[in-house]
Structure formats: C-alpha cells, structure tokens
Amino acid sequence: MERVLIIGAGGWGREVLHQMTHDDAGHGVDWVVGGFLDSRTQILDGYDVGVPIVGDPMTYVPDVEKNDVFVCALGDPRERQKYARPILEKGGRFIPVCTQSFLSARVHLGQGSFLGHWVHSGPDVWIGDFVQIQALTMLGHDVRIGDYAHIGAQVFMGGGVRIGDFAIVHPRATILPGMSVGDNAVVGAGAVVLKDVPAGATVFGNPAKVIFHKPE
C-alpha cells in the first residue's frame, strides 16, 4: 500500500485532501493519505483535518519502507516547482489525481498532475507534469498543456489549444480552437482569447487584450 503525502497544507491542500479521501479511487492502487509536508507547522491549527504535518518538503526524505508517493497542492506554478524539486531530487514519485473527471481516449497525464471535479477532456490531450486543472473545465481534442501550468475552474479550451509551461489561465476564461498561450503568460478571469497570447504576456477582457508584458 502506498502512503500519499500532500505538499502544502493551506486551503488548496485541504481541498486536495478532501477530494483524495472522499472521492478519488486511487487509480486502481491502494493508498492512504499519511499527512502534509509544510514548513508552516501551525497552519492547520483550528482545522480538524484528521492527518498531521509530518515534515518540511525542503528537507523530507522519502520513506521507502512506507512506500511514500506525493501530491503537490500549491497553486502558484513557481512555488510548485520550488517545493517539488527537492523531493524529485531524492527519488520521490508524484502521482496524478483525476477526481471524478471524464477522460477520453489517449489522454496523457503527467506526473504530479491534478484534475478537480468534473474536468472533461476530449481525445488525444496532453497534460504535462505538475499541471493543476480545477473543477468543471472543458478541454477539446488535441489540447496540449505545458508543465506546471495552472488552469482555473470553468475554463473552456477549444480543440488544438496550446498552453505553455508555467502559464496561468484564470477561471471562466474561453480560449478559442487553435489558439496558443505562451510560456509564463497569464489569461485573466473571464477573458475570451481570439488570438495567440505571447510568452510572458498578461491578457484580460473580451476580446482579450495585452495589458502587461513581462520580458522573457
């Protein structure tokens, strides 16, 4: 049996815990959530979550005898990379979670990817490593999502959309078929993307327009 440790005991971590202990089938593998890894030792004070903080992700060494596996519950893509990297360097294995999601044929789930309730994916979708996709998001056929991207709730992506590494798409955005969102770009809440979003750009509105562009 595998023991799952969740990196990050904040609000998102508590949501992930609930999904994994109440709704997720463990992908055919028996496991139990053993606790959180978080340096903020008091962050769970006042919350009766049922599992403890068992260590700091920066220093924790995976326990082979307990068959540790990991999930990273941090919303910010760079923080996700920062705190997952030490575990990866020590040989830790991150599992994908796809709670009550609908996945069509030939969908690739990268390691450490997390799909919330009722995410719907068309066929031939590629989801990279450490991607987080929140509830009720729709992915058309042949969508490709880069590593460490963060996709908010109720996002619609048409067929063939490309999302770059570390990109953030906020809730209720609509990205029309065939559009690309570059690495490190940000799509604002409710934005309607009618043309490609350059790497490092932040877009808002309907139609989405660049309001900020961070040099690469």
Coordinates of C-alpha atoms in Angstrom, one line a residue:
M1 CA 0.0 0.0 0.0
E2 CA 1.3 3.5 -0.9
R3 CA 1.3 6.4 1.6
V4 CA 0.4 9.7 0.0
L5 CA 1.9 12.9 1.4
I6 CA 0.5 16.2 0.2
I7 CA 2.9 19.1 -0.2
G8 CA 1.2 22.3 1.1
A9 CA -1.3 22.3 4.0
G10 CA -3.0 25.6 3.1
G11 CA -6.5 26.0 1.7
W12 CA -5.8 24.3 -1.6
G13 CA -4.0 21.4 0.3
R14 CA -7.2 20.9 2.4
E15 CA -9.3 20.8 -0.8
V16 CA -7.0 18.2 -2.3
L17 CA -7.1 16.2 0.9
H18 CA -10.9 16.1 0.8
Q19 CA -11.0 15.0 -2.9
M20 CA -8.5 12.3 -2.3
T21 CA -10.1 10.9 0.8
H22 CA -13.8 11.1 -0.2
D23 CA -13.9 10.9 -4.0
D24 CA -10.8 9.6 -5.7
A25 CA -10.4 5.9 -6.3
G26 CA -6.6 5.8 -6.2
H27 CA -6.3 4.9 -9.8
G28 CA -6.6 1.2 -9.0
V29 CA -3.8 1.4 -6.4
D30 CA -4.5 1.1 -2.7
W31 CA -3.1 4.1 -0.8
V32 CA -3.8 6.2 2.3
V33 CA -3.1 9.9 2.8
G34 CA -0.5 10.0 5.6
G35 CA -0.3 13.7 6.1
F36 CA 1.1 17.0 4.8
L37 CA 4.6 18.4 4.1
D38 CA 4.7 22.0 5.1
S39 CA 7.2 24.3 6.9
R40 CA 4.4 26.2 8.4
T41 CA 3.9 24.0 11.4
Q42 CA 0.9 25.9 12.8
I43 CA -1.1 26.3 9.6
L44 CA -3.6 23.5 10.5
D45 CA -4.3 24.9 14.0
G46 CA -8.1 25.1 14.3
Y47 CA -8.8 22.7 11.5
D48 CA -9.7 19.1 12.3
V49 CA -8.5 17.5 9.0
G50 CA -7.6 14.2 10.5
V51 CA -4.0 14.0 9.3
P52 CA -0.8 15.7 10.6
I53 CA 2.0 17.7 9.2
V54 CA 4.8 15.2 9.1
G55 CA 7.7 17.3 7.8
D56 CA 9.1 20.1 5.6
P57 CA 9.2 19.4 1.9
M58 CA 12.6 21.0 1.6
T59 CA 14.2 18.5 3.9
Y60 CA 11.9 15.5 3.9
V61 CA 13.5 12.2 2.7
P62 CA 11.0 9.8 1.0
D63 CA 10.5 6.7 3.2
V64 CA 10.9 3.6 1.0
E65 CA 9.6 1.3 3.6
K66 CA 6.3 3.2 3.9
N67 CA 6.2 3.4 0.0
D68 CA 5.8 7.2 0.0
V69 CA 4.2 8.9 -3.0
F70 CA 3.5 12.6 -3.3
V71 CA 0.9 15.2 -4.5
C72 CA 1.8 18.9 -4.8
A73 CA -1.1 21.2 -3.6
L74 CA 0.4 24.6 -4.3
G75 CA -1.5 27.0 -6.7
D76 CA 1.5 29.1 -7.8
P77 CA 3.4 27.3 -10.6
R78 CA 6.8 28.5 -9.4
E79 CA 6.1 27.5 -5.8
R80 CA 5.0 24.2 -7.1
Q81 CA 8.3 23.7 -8.9
K82 CA 10.3 25.0 -5.9
Y83 CA 8.8 22.6 -3.4
A84 CA 8.5 19.6 -5.6
R85 CA 12.1 19.7 -6.8
P86 CA 13.8 18.6 -3.5
I87 CA 11.5 15.6 -3.4
L88 CA 12.2 14.7 -7.0
E89 CA 16.0 15.0 -6.5
K90 CA 15.7 12.5 -3.6
G91 CA 13.9 10.0 -5.9
G92 CA 10.3 10.8 -4.8
R93 CA 7.4 9.9 -7.1
F94 CA 4.5 12.2 -7.7
I95 CA 1.2 10.6 -8.7
P96 CA -1.6 12.1 -10.9
V97 CA -5.1 12.6 -9.4
C98 CA -8.2 12.9 -11.5
T99 CA -11.2 13.0 -9.2
Q100 CA -14.5 12.3 -11.0
S101 CA -13.1 13.6 -14.3
F102 CA -14.0 12.3 -17.7
L103 CA -11.0 11.5 -19.9
S104 CA -11.5 10.5 -23.5
A105 CA -9.1 8.2 -25.4
R106 CA -5.4 8.6 -25.4
V107 CA -5.2 11.4 -22.8
H108 CA -1.7 11.7 -21.3
L109 CA -1.5 12.7 -17.6
G110 CA 2.0 13.9 -16.5
Q111 CA 3.4 13.1 -13.1
G112 CA 2.0 15.2 -10.3
S113 CA -0.9 16.5 -12.4
F114 CA -4.1 17.2 -10.5
L115 CA -7.6 17.4 -12.1
G116 CA -10.5 18.6 -10.0
H117 CA -14.2 17.5 -10.0
W118 CA -15.8 17.0 -13.4
V119 CA -13.0 18.1 -15.6
H120 CA -13.9 16.9 -19.1
S121 CA -11.2 16.1 -21.7
G122 CA -11.6 15.3 -25.4
P123 CA -9.3 12.7 -27.1
D124 CA -5.6 13.0 -27.7
V125 CA -5.0 15.6 -25.0
W126 CA -1.5 16.0 -23.5
I127 CA -1.3 17.3 -19.9
G128 CA 2.2 17.9 -18.7
D129 CA 3.9 17.4 -15.4
F130 CA 2.6 19.2 -12.3
V131 CA -0.3 20.7 -14.1
Q132 CA -3.3 21.7 -12.0
I133 CA -6.8 21.9 -13.6
Q134 CA -9.7 23.0 -11.4
A135 CA -13.3 21.9 -11.4
L136 CA -15.7 21.9 -14.4
T137 CA -13.0 22.8 -17.0
M138 CA -13.5 21.6 -20.6
L139 CA -10.6 20.6 -22.8
G140 CA -11.3 20.0 -26.5
H141 CA -9.5 17.4 -28.6
D142 CA -5.7 17.7 -29.1
V143 CA -5.2 20.3 -26.4
R144 CA -1.7 20.4 -25.1
I145 CA -0.9 21.9 -21.6
G146 CA 2.7 22.5 -20.6
D147 CA 4.5 21.6 -17.4
Y148 CA 3.5 23.5 -14.2
A149 CA 0.6 25.3 -15.9
H150 CA -2.4 26.3 -13.7
I151 CA -5.9 26.2 -15.1
G152 CA -8.7 27.7 -13.1
A153 CA -12.3 26.5 -12.7
Q154 CA -14.9 26.5 -15.6
V155 CA -12.3 27.3 -18.3
F156 CA -13.2 26.3 -21.9
M157 CA -10.4 25.4 -24.3
G158 CA -11.3 24.5 -27.9
G159 CA -9.6 21.8 -30.0
G160 CA -5.9 22.2 -30.6
V161 CA -5.3 24.9 -28.0
R162 CA -1.7 25.1 -26.7
I163 CA -0.9 26.3 -23.2
G164 CA 2.8 26.9 -22.3
D165 CA 4.9 26.0 -19.4
F166 CA 4.1 27.9 -16.2
A167 CA 1.1 29.7 -17.8
I168 CA -1.9 30.6 -15.7
V169 CA -5.4 30.7 -17.0
H170 CA -7.9 32.1 -14.5
P171 CA -11.5 30.9 -14.0
R172 CA -14.1 31.1 -16.7
A173 CA -11.7 32.1 -19.5
T174 CA -12.5 30.9 -23.0
I175 CA -9.7 30.1 -25.4
L176 CA -10.9 29.5 -29.0
P177 CA -9.8 26.5 -31.0
G178 CA -6.2 26.6 -32.3
M179 CA -5.1 29.5 -30.1
S180 CA -1.7 29.4 -28.2
V181 CA -0.9 30.8 -24.8
G182 CA 2.8 31.2 -24.4
D183 CA 5.1 30.2 -21.5
N184 CA 4.6 32.2 -18.3
A185 CA 1.6 34.0 -19.8
V186 CA -1.5 34.9 -17.7
V187 CA -5.1 34.9 -19.0
G188 CA -7.4 36.9 -16.8
A189 CA -10.7 35.7 -15.3
G190 CA -13.5 35.6 -17.9
A191 CA -11.2 36.6 -20.8
V192 CA -12.0 35.5 -24.3
V193 CA -8.9 34.6 -26.3
L194 CA -9.3 35.2 -30.0
K195 CA -5.6 35.3 -31.0
D196 CA -2.4 33.9 -29.7
V197 CA -1.1 35.2 -26.3
P198 CA 2.7 35.9 -26.4
A199 CA 5.0 34.4 -23.8
G200 CA 5.1 36.5 -20.7
A201 CA 2.0 38.5 -21.6
T202 CA -1.0 39.1 -19.3
V203 CA -4.3 39.5 -21.1
F204 CA -7.8 40.5 -19.9
G205 CA -11.2 41.2 -21.5
N206 CA -13.5 40.2 -24.3
P207 CA -11.8 40.1 -26.7
A208 CA -8.6 39.5 -24.6
K209 CA -6.0 42.3 -24.9
V210 CA -2.5 42.5 -23.6
I211 CA -2.3 44.8 -20.5
F212 CA 1.1 43.8 -19.3
H213 CA 4.1 42.1 -21.0
K214 CA 7.0 40.8 -18.9
P215 CA 10.2 40.4 -20.9
E216 CA 11.4 36.9 -21.2

